[in-house]
Amino acid sequence: YYVMPAESASPFEWPAEWDLFEHTFLIRSPLRQVPSYVKVMRGAEHAEGLQPEELDPTELGVAQLHRLFGEVGRRTGRVPLVLDVEDLWHDPRSTLTAYCSALGVPFDEAMLSWTPGWRPELRALAHPAPPARLRARWSEVWVRDVLESTGFQQAGSTQRGGVAGSAVAADAAPLPAAMEAAMHAALSLYEEMRAHKIRIA
């Protein structure tokens, strides 16, 4: 489910086939990511009639992403490409133009929009499977937004004020203490990666 181990002390072995790729890191501020994540999870629990569970801060993935960012830099000898999702939402054309330039590939207008529906690239979501408690939410919440999207608009679950028919409104409750702490702990890691993001002309 995760590329990197959840625990920072756990060993990680770089797969040799990863050397064949140009790695890009897509980041989002924890100040936006964490409330969104909590709302989606709580909304899904509400819609499913479940009691709220204790959320696992490692599922945010920021620490794992930061560790992978360092691993890629050490492996390649250079800073990986970084995109901030806020740039994609604010100005997708300029962001992708700059990204393509950094990659050395031509920009194509077709990158900016697509037909909603299933894409063959999503077959990777079936294996390895996410944890059982996330499986329904994976297909009914996050992937649903991908399937319904037509471009880089910020109009997914966290913009609708509810999730999967839930009546839970945005920002209806404060963050759980563990998630609040995780959000602030992740902020410096995010800022370190963001310092290297592709600059938009």
mmCIF file of N, CA, C and O in Angstrom, residues 62 180-190:
data_model
loop_
_atom_site.group_PDB
_atom_site.id
_atom_site.type_symbol
_atom_site.label_atom_id
_atom_site.label_comp_id
_atom_site.label_asym_id
_atom_site.label_seq_id
_atom_site.Cartn_x
_atom_site.Cartn_y
_atom_site.Cartn_z
ATOM 1 N N VAL A 62 3.342 11.969 4.638
ATOM 2 C CA VAL A 62 4.291 13.057 4.393
ATOM 3 C C VAL A 62 5.705 12.661 4.788
ATOM 4 O O VAL A 62 6.659 12.920 4.054
ATOM 5 N N GLU A 180 -3.630 16.710 14.628
ATOM 6 C CA GLU A 180 -3.147 18.090 14.738
ATOM 7 C C GLU A 180 -1.637 18.099 14.914
ATOM 8 O O GLU A 180 -0.915 18.860 14.265
ATOM 9 N N ALA A 181 -1.143 17.223 15.810
ATOM 10 C CA ALA A 181 0.299 17.138 16.039
ATOM 11 C C ALA A 181 1.016 16.667 14.785
ATOM 12 O O ALA A 181 2.078 17.188 14.424
ATOM 13 N N ALA A 182 0.445 15.680 14.099
ATOM 14 C CA ALA A 182 1.057 15.162 12.874
ATOM 15 C C ALA A 182 1.103 16.223 11.793
ATOM 16 O O ALA A 182 2.071 16.313 11.025
ATOM 17 N N MET A 183 0.068 17.039 11.715
ATOM 18 C CA MET A 183 0.013 18.104 10.715
ATOM 19 C C MET A 183 1.171 19.084 10.911
ATOM 20 O O MET A 183 1.875 19.423 9.956
ATOM 21 N N HIS A 184 1.397 19.497 12.150
ATOM 22 C CA HIS A 184 2.465 20.460 12.412
ATOM 23 C C HIS A 184 3.843 19.830 12.272
ATOM 24 O O HIS A 184 4.788 20.472 11.824
ATOM 25 N N ALA A 185 3.959 18.535 12.616
ATOM 26 C CA ALA A 185 5.229 17.842 12.448
ATOM 27 C C ALA A 185 5.577 17.700 10.967
ATOM 28 O O ALA A 185 6.745 17.751 10.580
ATOM 29 N N ALA A 186 4.550 17.522 10.137
ATOM 30 C CA ALA A 186 4.771 17.329 8.702
ATOM 31 C C ALA A 186 5.077 18.631 7.975
ATOM 32 O O ALA A 186 5.624 18.614 6.871
ATOM 33 N N LEU A 187 4.735 19.741 8.579
ATOM 34 C CA LEU A 187 4.847 21.017 7.884
ATOM 35 C C LEU A 187 6.281 21.336 7.473
ATOM 36 O O LEU A 187 6.529 21.785 6.348
ATOM 37 N N SER A 188 7.240 21.100 8.368
ATOM 38 C CA SER A 188 8.632 21.405 8.027
ATOM 39 C C SER A 188 9.144 20.493 6.921
ATOM 40 O O SER A 188 9.960 20.912 6.087
ATOM 41 N N LEU A 189 8.672 19.241 6.898
ATOM 42 C CA LEU A 189 9.074 18.308 5.840
ATOM 43 C C LEU A 189 8.528 18.779 4.496
ATOM 44 O O LEU A 189 9.217 18.743 3.475
ATOM 45 N N TYR A 190 7.275 19.206 4.510
ATOM 46 C CA TYR A 190 6.662 19.750 3.298
ATOM 47 C C TYR A 190 7.410 20.987 2.817
ATOM 48 O O TYR A 190 7.720 21.120 1.624
#
